Amino acid sequence: MAIHLVMVNPEIPPNTGNVARTCAATDSVLHLVKPLGFSIDDKSLKRAGLDYWQYVNVEVHESLDEFMEKYADKVPRMFLATTKGGKYYTDVKFEDEDMILFGRETAGLPRDFIDAHAENAIRIPMSADTRLRSLNLSNSVNIILFEALRQLGFPGLE
């Protein structure tokens, strides 16, 4: 049993390192979609993930198009985590092998991609104050992931 976390064009190494550490601790699969805003060998990426990288099931994809070609018809469902989502992440009944896609820190997922998959766009509720654009990426990943794991009964976790 696994949830797949897909980081599309992440830019900040510590966010990706934190998500990698979470993936190791939850047996979740991490997908990194290029271009990345850093080298996978980046010291700050490794520092944030501490010594957990050896326990991370990670796949690197050359582009969002390549990722979609590989997985669009092979997984139960894909959800897009975005501030433009039409429903809350808690409205979803998560299933084994679901994929949750997250966009880059400064721009999120591409707007045309969100529009093409609007029925699967989910969001975390937050203040209506327009000065607050979004939550930190690694925090958002953890919020949604742990809801999915809670719904699944925290498989393999204690």
GROMACS .gro file of N, CA and C in nm:
model
  474
    1MET      N    1   0.084  -0.118   0.000
    1MET     CA    2   0.000   0.000   0.000
    1MET      C    3   0.088   0.124   0.000
    2ALA      N    4   0.056   0.221  -0.085
    2ALA     CA    5   0.137   0.343  -0.087
    2ALA      C    6   0.058   0.458  -0.148
    3ILE      N    7   0.088   0.575  -0.099
    3ILE     CA    8   0.043   0.699  -0.161
    3ILE      C    9   0.164   0.754  -0.235
    4HIS      N   10   0.142   0.809  -0.353
    4HIS     CA   11   0.248   0.866  -0.434
    4HIS      C   12   0.241   1.018  -0.425
    5LEU      N   13   0.352   1.080  -0.388
    5LEU     CA   14   0.361   1.225  -0.380
    5LEU      C   15   0.446   1.272  -0.498
    6VAL      N   16   0.388   1.359  -0.578
    6VAL     CA   17   0.453   1.404  -0.700
    6VAL      C   18   0.484   1.553  -0.688
    7MET      N   19   0.612   1.586  -0.686
    7MET     CA   20   0.655   1.725  -0.678
    7MET      C   21   0.696   1.770  -0.818
    8VAL      N   22   0.615   1.860  -0.874
    8VAL     CA   23   0.638   1.907  -1.010
    8VAL      C   24   0.720   2.037  -1.005
    9ASN      N   25   0.840   2.030  -1.056
    9ASN     CA   26   0.931   2.145  -1.065
    9ASN      C   27   0.960   2.211  -0.931
   10PRO      N   28   0.990   2.134  -0.826
   10PRO     CA   29   1.020   2.198  -0.697
   10PRO      C   30   1.144   2.285  -0.710
   11GLU      N   31   1.146   2.395  -0.632
   11GLU     CA   32   1.254   2.492  -0.644
   11GLU      C   33   1.343   2.502  -0.520
   12ILE      N   34   1.290   2.468  -0.404
   12ILE     CA   35   1.361   2.493  -0.278
   12ILE      C   36   1.406   2.359  -0.218
   13PRO      N   37   1.539   2.337  -0.214
   13PRO     CA   38   1.590   2.208  -0.167
   13PRO      C   39   1.537   2.162  -0.031
   14PRO      N   40   1.531   2.248   0.072
   14PRO     CA   41   1.483   2.198   0.201
   14PRO      C   42   1.339   2.147   0.197
   15ASN      N   43   1.254   2.205   0.114
   15ASN     CA   44   1.117   2.153   0.103
   15ASN      C   45   1.119   2.010   0.049
   16THR      N   46   1.195   1.987  -0.056
   16THR     CA   47   1.203   1.853  -0.114
   16THR      C   48   1.269   1.756  -0.017
   17GLY      N   49   1.371   1.801   0.055
   17GLY     CA   50   1.433   1.716   0.157
   17GLY      C   51   1.335   1.678   0.266
   18ASN      N   52   1.254   1.774   0.309
   18ASN     CA   53   1.154   1.744   0.412
   18ASN      C   54   1.051   1.644   0.362
   19VAL      N   55   1.008   1.660   0.237
   19VAL     CA   56   0.911   1.566   0.180
   19VAL      C   57   0.974   1.428   0.166
   20ALA      N   58   1.099   1.422   0.126
   20ALA     CA   59   1.168   1.292   0.115
   20ALA      C   60   1.172   1.223   0.250
   21ARG      N   61   1.201   1.299   0.354
   21ARG     CA   62   1.204   1.241   0.489
   21ARG      C   63   1.066   1.187   0.528
   22THR      N   64   0.962   1.262   0.496
   22THR     CA   65   0.825   1.216   0.522
   22THR      C   66   0.795   1.088   0.444
   23CYS      N   67   0.838   1.083   0.318
   23CYS     CA   68   0.815   0.962   0.238
   23CYS      C   69   0.883   0.841   0.300
   24ALA      N   70   1.004   0.860   0.348
   24ALA     CA   71   1.076   0.749   0.412
   24ALA      C   72   1.001   0.702   0.536
   25ALA      N   73   0.949   0.795   0.613
   25ALA     CA   74   0.882   0.761   0.740
   25ALA      C   75   0.742   0.704   0.720
   26THR      N   76   0.685   0.720   0.602
   26THR     CA   77   0.547   0.675   0.578
   26THR      C   78   0.536   0.571   0.467
   27ASP      N   79   0.648   0.528   0.414
   27ASP     CA   80   0.649   0.433   0.301
   27ASP      C   81   0.572   0.486   0.181
   28SER      N   82   0.574   0.617   0.164
   28SER     CA   83   0.513   0.679   0.047
   28SER      C   84   0.617   0.687  -0.065
   29VAL      N   85   0.569   0.695  -0.188
   29VAL     CA   86   0.658   0.703  -0.304
   29VAL      C   87   0.674   0.850  -0.343
   30LEU      N   88   0.796   0.893  -0.367
   30LEU     CA   89   0.824   1.030  -0.407
   30LEU      C   90   0.858   1.033  -0.556
   31HIS      N   91   0.790   1.121  -0.627
   31HIS     CA   92   0.819   1.145  -0.769
   31HIS      C   93   0.867   1.289  -0.781
   32LEU      N   94   0.981   1.309  -0.845
   32LEU     CA   95   1.033   1.443  -0.872
   32LEU      C   96   1.026   1.466  -1.022
   33VAL      N   97   0.956   1.572  -1.061
   33VAL     CA   98   0.938   1.602  -1.202
   33VAL      C   99   1.025   1.722  -1.239
   34LYS      N  100   1.115   1.702  -1.334
   34LYS     CA  101   1.206   1.807  -1.379
   34LYS      C  102   1.132   1.909  -1.465
   35PRO      N  103   1.187   2.031  -1.477
   35PRO     CA  104   1.313   2.073  -1.420
   35PRO      C  105   1.302   2.099  -1.270
   36LEU      N  106   1.409   2.066  -1.201
   36LEU     CA  107   1.420   2.091  -1.058
   36LEU      C  108   1.499   2.220  -1.039
   37GLY      N  109   1.471   2.292  -0.934
   37GLY     CA  110   1.542   2.417  -0.907
   37GLY      C  111   1.672   2.395  -0.833
   38PHE      N  112   1.725   2.274  -0.835
   38PHE     CA  113   1.845   2.239  -0.760
   38PHE      C  114   1.895   2.106  -0.813
   39SER      N  115   2.015   2.071  -0.773
   39SER     CA  116   2.070   1.940  -0.806
   39SER      C  117   2.025   1.842  -0.699
   40ILE      N  118   1.999   1.721  -0.738
   40ILE     CA  119   1.960   1.619  -0.640
   40ILE      C  120   2.076   1.593  -0.543
   41ASP      N  121   2.196   1.631  -0.581
   41ASP     CA  122   2.312   1.615  -0.493
   41ASP      C  123   2.330   1.735  -0.401
   42ASP      N  124   2.243   1.835  -0.412
   42ASP     CA  125   2.255   1.959  -0.334
   42ASP      C  126   2.266   1.928  -0.185
   43LYS      N  127   2.364   1.994  -0.119
   43LYS     CA  128   2.387   1.970   0.024
   43LYS      C  129   2.265   2.003   0.109
   44SER      N  130   2.196   2.112   0.077
   44SER     CA  131   2.081   2.150   0.160
   44SER      C  132   1.965   2.052   0.141
   45LEU      N  133   1.955   1.992   0.024
   45LEU     CA  134   1.853   1.889   0.000
   45LEU      C  135   1.883   1.768   0.088
   46LYS      N  136   2.007   1.725   0.087
   46LYS     CA  137   2.045   1.609   0.168
   46LYS      C  138   2.035   1.639   0.317
   47ARG      N  139   2.072   1.761   0.356
   47ARG     CA  140   2.066   1.799   0.497
   47ARG      C  141   1.921   1.795   0.547
   48ALA      N  142   1.827   1.847   0.468
   48ALA     CA  143   1.687   1.847   0.509
   48ALA      C  144   1.633   1.706   0.518
   49GLY      N  145   1.678   1.617   0.430
   49GLY     CA  146   1.633   1.478   0.433
   49GLY      C  147   1.713   1.394   0.530
   50LEU      N  148   1.813   1.456   0.591
   50LEU     CA  149   1.904   1.390   0.684
   50LEU      C  150   1.959   1.264   0.620
   51ASP      N  151   1.963   1.158   0.695
   51ASP     CA  152   2.018   1.035   0.640
   51ASP      C  153   1.908   0.938   0.596
   52TYR      N  154   1.794   0.993   0.558
   52TYR     CA  155   1.680   0.911   0.519
   52TYR      C  156   1.676   0.879   0.370
   53TRP      N  157   1.759   0.944   0.289
   53TRP     CA  158   1.749   0.926   0.144
   53TRP      C  159   1.759   0.780   0.101
   54GLN      N  160   1.837   0.701   0.172
   54GLN     CA  161   1.851   0.560   0.134
   54GLN      C  162   1.721   0.481   0.153
   55TYR      N  163   1.627   0.538   0.229
   55TYR     CA  164   1.501   0.470   0.256
   55TYR      C  165   1.385   0.524   0.172
   56VAL      N  166   1.415   0.616   0.082
   56VAL     CA  167   1.310   0.679   0.001
   56VAL      C  168   1.296   0.606  -0.131
   57ASN      N  169   1.174   0.570  -0.164
   57ASN     CA  170   1.142   0.516  -0.295
   57ASN      C  171   1.116   0.637  -0.385
   58VAL      N  172   1.215   0.674  -0.465
   58VAL     CA  173   1.204   0.797  -0.546
   58VAL      C  174   1.218   0.767  -0.694
   59GLU      N  175   1.136   0.832  -0.772
   59GLU     CA  176   1.146   0.826  -0.918
   59GLU      C  177   1.163   0.968  -0.970
   60VAL      N  178   1.252   0.986  -1.065
   60VAL     CA  179   1.274   1.117  -1.126
   60VAL      C  180   1.221   1.111  -1.269
   61HIS      N  181   1.144   1.211  -1.306
   61HIS     CA  182   1.083   1.218  -1.439
   61HIS      C  183   1.137   1.341  -1.511
   62GLU      N  184   1.160   1.329  -1.640
   62GLU     CA  185   1.219   1.437  -1.718
   62GLU      C  186   1.126   1.557  -1.738
   63SER      N  187   0.995   1.533  -1.735
   63SER     CA  188   0.900   1.642  -1.756
   63SER      C  189   0.762   1.597  -1.708
   64LEU      N  190   0.672   1.692  -1.696
   64LEU     CA  191   0.535   1.659  -1.659
   64LEU      C  192   0.469   1.575  -1.769
   65ASP      N  193   0.498   1.607  -1.894
   65ASP     CA  194   0.443   1.528  -2.005
   65ASP      C  195   0.491   1.383  -1.997
   66GLU      N  196   0.619   1.362  -1.969
   66GLU     CA  197   0.673   1.226  -1.959
   66GLU      C  198   0.609   1.152  -1.841
   67PHE      N  199   0.592   1.221  -1.729
   67PHE     CA  200   0.528   1.161  -1.613
   67PHE      C  201   0.385   1.119  -1.649
   68MET      N  202   0.311   1.207  -1.715
   68MET     CA  203   0.172   1.176  -1.750
   68MET      C  204   0.163   1.061  -1.850
   69GLU      N  205   0.254   1.056  -1.945
   69GLU     CA  206   0.256   0.944  -2.040
   69GLU      C  207   0.276   0.812  -1.967
   70LYS      N  208   0.360   0.813  -1.867
   70LYS     CA  209   0.391   0.690  -1.794
   70LYS      C  210   0.277   0.647  -1.702
   71TYR      N  211   0.210   0.744  -1.637
   71TYR     CA  212   0.117   0.709  -1.530
   71TYR      C  213  -0.030   0.741  -1.553
   72ALA      N  214  -0.065   0.821  -1.649
   72ALA     CA  215  -0.204   0.868  -1.662
   72ALA      C  216  -0.306   0.754  -1.664
   73ASP      N  217  -0.273   0.642  -1.726
   73ASP     CA  218  -0.369   0.531  -1.735
   73ASP      C  219  -0.334   0.415  -1.644
   74LYS      N  220  -0.234   0.431  -1.556
   74LYS     CA  221  -0.186   0.319  -1.477
   74LYS      C  222  -0.213   0.330  -1.328
   75VAL      N  223  -0.267   0.439  -1.283
   75VAL     CA  224  -0.293   0.456  -1.140
   75VAL      C  225  -0.441   0.479  -1.119
   76PRO      N  226  -0.488   0.443  -0.998
   76PRO     CA  227  -0.631   0.464  -0.973
   76PRO      C  228  -0.673   0.610  -0.996
   77ARG      N  229  -0.604   0.704  -0.932
   77ARG     CA  230  -0.645   0.843  -0.946
   77ARG      C  231  -0.529   0.936  -0.918
   78MET      N  232  -0.540   1.055  -0.976
   78MET     CA  233  -0.444   1.162  -0.949
   78MET      C  234  -0.521   1.282  -0.898
   79PHE      N  235  -0.468   1.344  -0.794
   79PHE     CA  236  -0.526   1.467  -0.740
   79PHE      C  237  -0.424   1.578  -0.750
   80LEU      N  238  -0.471   1.696  -0.783
   80LEU     CA  239  -0.385   1.813  -0.795
   80LEU      C  240  -0.407   1.901  -0.674
   81ALA      N  241  -0.304   1.918  -0.595
   81ALA     CA  242  -0.312   2.006  -0.478
   81ALA      C  243  -0.281   2.148  -0.525
   82THR      N  244  -0.380   2.236  -0.515
   82THR     CA  245  -0.366   2.371  -0.566
   82THR      C  246  -0.458   2.466  -0.492
   83THR      N  247  -0.416   2.590  -0.479
   83THR     CA  248  -0.504   2.691  -0.417
   83THR      C  249  -0.625   2.716  -0.505
   84LYS      N  250  -0.623   2.668  -0.628
   84LYS     CA  251  -0.734   2.686  -0.721
   84LYS      C  252  -0.829   2.566  -0.722
   85GLY      N  253  -0.809   2.474  -0.628
   85GLY     CA  254  -0.892   2.353  -0.622
   85GLY      C  255  -1.036   2.385  -0.589
   86GLY      N  256  -1.127   2.309  -0.648
   86GLY     CA  257  -1.270   2.330  -0.629
   86GLY      C  258  -1.327   2.263  -0.505
   87LYS      N  259  -1.251   2.170  -0.446
   87LYS     CA  260  -1.300   2.103  -0.326
   87LYS      C  261  -1.187   2.088  -0.226
   88TYR      N  262  -1.224   2.069  -0.101
   88TYR     CA  263  -1.125   2.049   0.004
   88TYR      C  264  -1.064   1.910  -0.007
   89TYR      N  265  -0.941   1.897   0.039
   89TYR     CA  266  -0.875   1.767   0.040
   89TYR      C  267  -0.948   1.668   0.129
   90THR      N  268  -1.022   1.717   0.227
   90THR     CA  269  -1.098   1.628   0.316
   90THR      C  270  -1.225   1.576   0.251
   91ASP      N  271  -1.262   1.630   0.135
   91ASP     CA  272  -1.379   1.581   0.061
   91ASP      C  273  -1.347   1.455  -0.019
   92VAL      N  274  -1.220   1.424  -0.031
   92VAL     CA  275  -1.176   1.310  -0.111
   92VAL      C  276  -1.171   1.185  -0.025
   93LYS      N  277  -1.215   1.073  -0.080
   93LYS     CA  278  -1.198   0.941  -0.017
   93LYS      C  279  -1.076   0.879  -0.083
   94PHE      N  280  -0.961   0.891  -0.016
   94PHE     CA  281  -0.836   0.844  -0.075
   94PHE      C  282  -0.831   0.692  -0.080
   95GLU      N  283  -0.759   0.642  -0.182
   95GLU     CA  284  -0.743   0.499  -0.204
   95GLU      C  285  -0.596   0.465  -0.219
   96ASP      N  286  -0.564   0.338  -0.198
   96ASP     CA  287  -0.429   0.289  -0.218
   96ASP      C  288  -0.381   0.324  -0.358
   97GLU      N  289  -0.257   0.368  -0.368
   97GLU     CA  290  -0.189   0.402  -0.493
   97GLU      C  291  -0.233   0.534  -0.554
   98ASP      N  292  -0.317   0.612  -0.486
   98ASP     CA  293  -0.350   0.745  -0.536
   98ASP      C  294  -0.223   0.828  -0.547
   99MET      N  295  -0.224   0.918  -0.644
   99MET     CA  296  -0.113   1.012  -0.663
   99MET      C  297  -0.163   1.152  -0.632
  100ILE      N  298  -0.081   1.228  -0.561
  100ILE     CA  299  -0.115   1.366  -0.528
  100ILE      C  300  -0.003   1.453  -0.583
  101LEU      N  301  -0.038   1.543  -0.675
  101LEU     CA  302   0.060   1.629  -0.740
  101LEU      C  303   0.064   1.766  -0.674
  102PHE      N  304   0.185   1.816  -0.656
  102PHE     CA  305   0.209   1.947  -0.597
  102PHE      C  306   0.298   2.026  -0.691
  103GLY      N  307   0.269   2.154  -0.709
  103GLY     CA  308   0.348   2.238  -0.799
  103GLY      C  309   0.463   2.306  -0.728
  104ARG      N  310   0.537   2.382  -0.805
  104ARG     CA  311   0.654   2.452  -0.750
  104ARG      C  312   0.611   2.562  -0.653
  105GLU      N  313   0.703   2.599  -0.569
  105GLU     CA  314   0.676   2.691  -0.460
  105GLU      C  315   0.629   2.828  -0.508
  106THR      N  316   0.683   2.879  -0.616
  106THR     CA  317   0.651   3.016  -0.657
  106THR      C  318   0.531   3.028  -0.750
  107ALA      N  319   0.491   2.919  -0.814
  107ALA     CA  320   0.383   2.931  -0.912
  107ALA      C  321   0.281   2.817  -0.908
  108GLY      N  322   0.305   2.714  -0.831
  108GLY     CA  323   0.213   2.601  -0.827
  108GLY      C  324   0.220   2.519  -0.955
  109LEU      N  325   0.114   2.445  -0.979
  109LEU     CA  326   0.103   2.364  -1.100
  109LEU      C  327   0.066   2.455  -1.218
  110PRO      N  328   0.102   2.415  -1.341
  110PRO     CA  329   0.065   2.497  -1.458
  110PRO      C  330  -0.088   2.512  -1.467
  111ARG      N  331  -0.132   2.635  -1.495
  111ARG     CA  332  -0.276   2.664  -1.499
  111ARG      C  333  -0.350   2.578  -1.602
  112ASP      N  334  -0.292   2.558  -1.719
  112ASP     CA  335  -0.360   2.476  -1.820
  112ASP      C  336  -0.373   2.331  -1.775
  113PHE      N  337  -0.276   2.282  -1.698
  113PHE     CA  338  -0.282   2.147  -1.644
  113PHE      C  339  -0.394   2.136  -1.541
  114ILE      N  340  -0.405   2.237  -1.455
  114ILE     CA  341  -0.514   2.240  -1.356
  114ILE      C  342  -0.648   2.244  -1.428
  115ASP      N  343  -0.661   2.329  -1.528
  115ASP     CA  344  -0.787   2.340  -1.602
  115ASP      C  345  -0.826   2.207  -1.668
  116ALA      N  346  -0.727   2.135  -1.719
  116ALA     CA  347  -0.754   2.007  -1.786
  116ALA      C  348  -0.795   1.897  -1.688
  117HIS      N  349  -0.764   1.916  -1.560
  117HIS     CA  350  -0.793   1.814  -1.458
  117HIS      C  351  -0.870   1.875  -1.340
  118ALA      N  352  -0.953   1.974  -1.368
  118ALA     CA  353  -1.021   2.051  -1.264
  118ALA      C  354  -1.103   1.963  -1.169
  119GLU      N  355  -1.157   1.855  -1.219
  119GLU     CA  356  -1.241   1.768  -1.134
  119GLU      C  357  -1.160   1.701  -1.023
  120ASN      N  358  -1.028   1.698  -1.039
  120ASN     CA  359  -0.941   1.637  -0.939
  120ASN      C  360  -0.855   1.738  -0.865
  121ALA      N  361  -0.891   1.866  -0.874
  121ALA     CA  362  -0.815   1.971  -0.807
  121ALA      C  363  -0.868   1.989  -0.665
  122ILE      N  364  -0.778   1.975  -0.567
  122ILE     CA  365  -0.817   1.986  -0.427
  122ILE      C  366  -0.735   2.097  -0.360
  123ARG      N  367  -0.786   2.146  -0.248
  123ARG     CA  368  -0.715   2.252  -0.179
  123ARG      C  369  -0.727   2.238  -0.029
  124ILE      N  370  -0.637   2.305   0.039
  124ILE     CA  371  -0.639   2.315   0.185
  124ILE      C  372  -0.705   2.448   0.217
  125PRO      N  373  -0.809   2.449   0.299
  125PRO     CA  374  -0.872   2.578   0.331
  125PRO      C  375  -0.777   2.667   0.410
  126MET      N  376  -0.782   2.796   0.380
  126MET     CA  377  -0.699   2.892   0.453
  126MET      C  378  -0.765   3.029   0.449
  127SER      N  379  -0.708   3.123   0.517
  127SER     CA  380  -0.763   3.257   0.528
  127SER      C  381  -0.796   3.316   0.392
  128ALA      N  382  -0.902   3.396   0.388
  128ALA     CA  383  -0.942   3.464   0.265
  128ALA      C  384  -0.857   3.588   0.239
  129ASP      N  385  -0.768   3.622   0.329
  129ASP     CA  386  -0.680   3.738   0.312
  129ASP      C  387  -0.595   3.716   0.188
  130THR      N  388  -0.612   3.800   0.087
  130THR     CA  389  -0.544   3.781  -0.042
  130THR      C  390  -0.393   3.803  -0.035
  131ARG      N  391  -0.343   3.856   0.074
  131ARG     CA  392  -0.198   3.871   0.090
  131ARG      C  393  -0.131   3.737   0.118
  132LEU      N  394  -0.208   3.640   0.162
  132LEU     CA  395  -0.156   3.508   0.196
  132LEU      C  396  -0.184   3.414   0.079
  133ARG      N  397  -0.083   3.385   0.000
  133ARG     CA  398  -0.104   3.309  -0.124
  133ARG      C  399  -0.119   3.160  -0.101
  134SER      N  400  -0.037   3.105  -0.012
  134SER     CA  401  -0.041   2.960   0.009
  134SER      C  402   0.040   2.923   0.131
  135LEU      N  403   0.029   2.798   0.170
  135LEU     CA  404   0.109   2.743   0.279
  135LEU      C  405   0.244   2.696   0.223
  136ASN      N  406   0.338   2.671   0.311
  136ASN     CA  407   0.466   2.614   0.272
  136ASN      C  408   0.442   2.479   0.204
  137LEU      N  409   0.516   2.453   0.099
  137LEU     CA  410   0.497   2.331   0.020
  137LEU      C  411   0.510   2.203   0.103
  138SER      N  412   0.617   2.190   0.180
  138SER     CA  413   0.635   2.065   0.255
  138SER      C  414   0.526   2.050   0.362
  139ASN      N  415   0.479   2.161   0.419
  139ASN     CA  416   0.367   2.153   0.514
  139ASN      C  417   0.241   2.107   0.443
  140SER      N  418   0.215   2.160   0.325
  140SER     CA  419   0.096   2.121   0.249
  140SER      C  420   0.098   1.972   0.214
  141VAL      N  421   0.215   1.925   0.173
  141VAL     CA  422   0.230   1.782   0.142
  141VAL      C  423   0.193   1.699   0.265
  142ASN      N  424   0.246   1.735   0.380
  142ASN     CA  425   0.219   1.658   0.501
  142ASN      C  426   0.073   1.663   0.543
  143ILE      N  427   0.010   1.777   0.531
  143ILE     CA  428  -0.131   1.788   0.568
  143ILE      C  429  -0.216   1.691   0.486
  144ILE      N  430  -0.197   1.694   0.355
  144ILE     CA  431  -0.280   1.609   0.268
  144ILE      C  432  -0.240   1.463   0.279
  145LEU      N  433  -0.111   1.435   0.284
  145LEU     CA  434  -0.066   1.296   0.296
  145LEU      C  435  -0.122   1.231   0.422
  146PHE      N  436  -0.113   1.299   0.535
  146PHE     CA  437  -0.158   1.235   0.659
  146PHE      C  438  -0.310   1.219   0.664
  147GLU      N  439  -0.384   1.301   0.593
  147GLU     CA  440  -0.528   1.276   0.581
  147GLU      C  441  -0.551   1.148   0.500
  148ALA      N  442  -0.478   1.134   0.390
  148ALA     CA  443  -0.492   1.012   0.308
  148ALA      C  444  -0.454   0.889   0.391
  149LEU      N  445  -0.343   0.896   0.463
  149LEU     CA  446  -0.300   0.782   0.545
  149LEU      C  447  -0.399   0.753   0.658
  150ARG      N  448  -0.455   0.858   0.718
  150ARG     CA  449  -0.556   0.839   0.823
  150ARG      C  450  -0.676   0.763   0.767
  151GLN      N  451  -0.721   0.805   0.650
  151GLN     CA  452  -0.837   0.738   0.589
  151GLN      C  453  -0.807   0.592   0.559
  152LEU      N  454  -0.683   0.562   0.524
  152LEU     CA  455  -0.646   0.424   0.490
  152LEU      C  456  -0.610   0.342   0.614
  153GLY      N  457  -0.618   0.403   0.732
  153GLY     CA  458  -0.588   0.331   0.856
  153GLY      C  459  -0.439   0.326   0.887
  154PHE      N  460  -0.362   0.422   0.836
  154PHE     CA  461  -0.217   0.427   0.858
  154PHE      C  462  -0.151   0.292   0.828
  155PRO      N  463  -0.164   0.245   0.702
  155PRO     CA  464  -0.112   0.112   0.667
  155PRO      C  465   0.038   0.099   0.689
  156GLY      N  466   0.077  -0.003   0.763
  156GLY     CA  467   0.218  -0.032   0.787
  156GLY      C  468   0.286   0.064   0.882
  157LEU      N  469   0.211   0.157   0.941
  157LEU     CA  470   0.270   0.254   1.032
  157LEU      C  471   0.227   0.223   1.174
  158GLU      N  472   0.309   0.263   1.270
  158GLU     CA  473   0.273   0.241   1.410
  158GLU      C  474   0.300   0.364   1.492
   0.00000   0.00000   0.00000
